[in-house]
């Protein structure tokens, strides 16, 4: 029986968790699926996340994928995003406390390209 895989996308529960994720202490690539609250996370991305999980060596040690509603951004340091909410999901990439890139809308090829571009070495 193959080993059980961890859940790929996790929901940010509170501000402390959010700030820890985008901390310079976190060496993983953090991908945030930031979405309008009325819309919810971009479900069409789940197969892409699963594919990344199975195709990247030591995925759990290198990448974290989270979902976050726009209303939480106001609470959790809106200035980190420098944009007002839109009806499209945003995929925001953090590495070692820095916002390194973002993709507007569910542009799967662009999201995959960014994951591989910023993928850290195994720590």
Tab-separated table of C-alpha atoms in Angstrom:
chain	number	residue	atom	x	y	z
A	1	UNK	CA	0.000	0.000	0.000
A	2	UNK	CA	1.498	3.402	-0.958
A	3	UNK	CA	2.293	5.894	1.815
A	4	UNK	CA	-0.503	8.290	2.698
A	5	UNK	CA	-0.005	11.771	1.266
A	6	UNK	CA	-0.617	14.845	3.348
A	7	UNK	CA	-3.422	17.212	2.466
A	8	UNK	CA	-2.072	19.485	-0.268
A	9	UNK	CA	-4.004	22.710	0.420
A	10	UNK	CA	-4.448	23.976	3.952
A	11	UNK	CA	-6.607	26.842	5.191
A	12	UNK	CA	-4.933	29.642	7.113
A	13	UNK	CA	-6.649	29.659	10.486
A	14	UNK	CA	-5.307	32.786	12.166
A	15	UNK	CA	-2.968	35.747	11.873
A	16	UNK	CA	-0.149	34.042	13.773
A	17	UNK	CA	-0.114	31.163	11.299
A	18	UNK	CA	-0.157	33.603	8.376
A	19	UNK	CA	2.744	35.630	9.753
A	20	UNK	CA	4.759	32.459	10.417
A	21	UNK	CA	4.225	31.340	6.826
A	22	UNK	CA	5.519	34.579	5.358
A	23	UNK	CA	8.365	34.858	7.871
A	24	UNK	CA	11.968	34.966	6.700
A	25	UNK	CA	12.478	31.937	8.961
A	26	UNK	CA	10.295	29.791	6.683
A	27	UNK	CA	12.575	28.316	4.012
A	28	UNK	CA	9.734	26.687	2.050
A	29	UNK	CA	8.081	28.187	-0.980
A	30	UNK	CA	4.645	29.373	0.140
A	31	UNK	CA	1.878	29.518	-2.439
A	32	UNK	CA	-1.235	31.355	-1.274
A	33	UNK	CA	-4.498	30.936	-3.147
A	34	UNK	CA	-6.085	34.293	-2.271
A	35	UNK	CA	-9.734	34.398	-3.265
A	36	UNK	CA	-12.925	36.394	-2.820
A	37	UNK	CA	-14.765	35.185	0.291
A	38	UNK	CA	-18.013	34.659	-1.609
A	39	UNK	CA	-16.229	32.443	-4.133
A	40	UNK	CA	-14.074	30.239	-1.920
A	41	UNK	CA	-10.764	28.648	-2.876
A	42	UNK	CA	-10.166	27.788	-6.491
A	43	UNK	CA	-11.233	24.132	-6.557
A	44	UNK	CA	-10.127	23.664	-10.153
A	45	UNK	CA	-6.534	23.968	-8.923
A	46	UNK	CA	-6.681	20.829	-6.730
A	47	UNK	CA	-5.609	18.398	-9.498
A	48	UNK	CA	-2.663	20.693	-10.292
A	49	UNK	CA	-1.645	20.802	-6.623
A	50	UNK	CA	-1.870	16.995	-6.414
A	51	UNK	CA	0.300	16.662	-9.528
A	52	UNK	CA	2.897	19.009	-8.038
A	53	UNK	CA	2.824	17.034	-4.795
A	54	UNK	CA	3.552	13.765	-6.570
A	55	UNK	CA	6.101	15.118	-9.051
A	56	UNK	CA	8.319	17.203	-6.744
A	57	UNK	CA	10.820	15.316	-4.611
A	58	UNK	CA	10.378	16.039	-0.886
A	59	UNK	CA	7.376	18.234	-1.658
A	60	UNK	CA	6.352	18.447	2.015
A	61	UNK	CA	9.772	19.862	2.943
A	62	UNK	CA	9.870	22.375	0.097
A	63	UNK	CA	6.382	23.746	-0.624
A	64	UNK	CA	3.371	24.841	1.402
A	65	UNK	CA	0.085	25.618	-0.335
A	66	UNK	CA	-2.544	27.573	1.581
A	67	UNK	CA	-5.848	29.230	0.855
A	68	UNK	CA	-6.855	32.611	2.229
A	69	UNK	CA	-10.022	34.695	1.788
A	70	UNK	CA	-9.644	38.381	0.928
A	71	UNK	CA	-11.393	39.469	4.138
A	72	UNK	CA	-8.551	37.896	6.116
A	73	UNK	CA	-5.969	39.958	4.235
A	74	UNK	CA	-7.375	43.123	5.776
A	75	UNK	CA	-6.864	41.533	9.179
A	76	UNK	CA	-3.537	39.897	8.295
A	77	UNK	CA	-1.455	42.796	7.025
A	78	UNK	CA	-3.186	43.934	3.815
A	79	UNK	CA	-0.073	45.974	2.913
A	80	UNK	CA	1.758	42.720	2.112
A	81	UNK	CA	-0.398	42.362	-0.989
A	82	UNK	CA	-0.603	45.977	-2.234
A	83	UNK	CA	-3.835	45.371	-4.135
A	84	UNK	CA	-7.533	45.617	-3.602
A	85	UNK	CA	-9.579	42.436	-3.950
A	86	UNK	CA	-10.918	41.439	-7.367
A	87	UNK	CA	-13.317	38.724	-8.451
A	88	UNK	CA	-10.392	36.621	-9.704
A	89	UNK	CA	-8.295	34.411	-7.482
A	90	UNK	CA	-4.686	35.489	-6.978
A	91	UNK	CA	-1.863	33.074	-6.469
A	92	UNK	CA	0.815	34.737	-4.389
A	93	UNK	CA	4.308	33.291	-3.911
A	94	UNK	CA	6.431	33.950	-0.824
A	95	UNK	CA	9.974	32.859	-0.228
A	96	UNK	CA	11.886	33.552	2.977
A	97	UNK	CA	9.559	36.374	3.979
A	98	UNK	CA	9.488	38.095	0.600
A	99	UNK	CA	6.634	38.349	-1.854
A	100	UNK	CA	8.449	37.063	-4.953
A	101	UNK	CA	5.705	36.701	-7.529
A	102	UNK	CA	2.001	36.416	-8.194
A	103	UNK	CA	-0.372	35.134	-10.848
A	104	UNK	CA	-3.779	36.725	-11.499
A	105	UNK	CA	-6.504	34.190	-12.239
A	106	UNK	CA	-6.240	30.404	-12.431
A	107	UNK	CA	-3.480	30.359	-15.062
A	108	UNK	CA	-2.279	26.807	-14.433
A	109	UNK	CA	0.823	26.877	-16.702
A	110	UNK	CA	1.987	30.152	-15.118
A	111	UNK	CA	1.444	28.809	-11.589
A	112	UNK	CA	3.383	25.611	-12.320
A	113	UNK	CA	6.187	27.633	-13.907
A	114	UNK	CA	6.455	29.848	-10.804
A	115	UNK	CA	6.497	26.869	-8.432
A	116	UNK	CA	9.458	25.357	-10.267
A	117	UNK	CA	11.167	28.738	-10.634
A	118	UNK	CA	11.141	29.419	-6.884
A	119	UNK	CA	11.343	25.830	-5.610
A	120	UNK	CA	13.962	25.742	-2.830
A	121	UNK	CA	16.547	23.022	-2.357
A	122	UNK	CA	15.770	20.359	0.233
A	123	UNK	CA	16.718	21.537	3.733
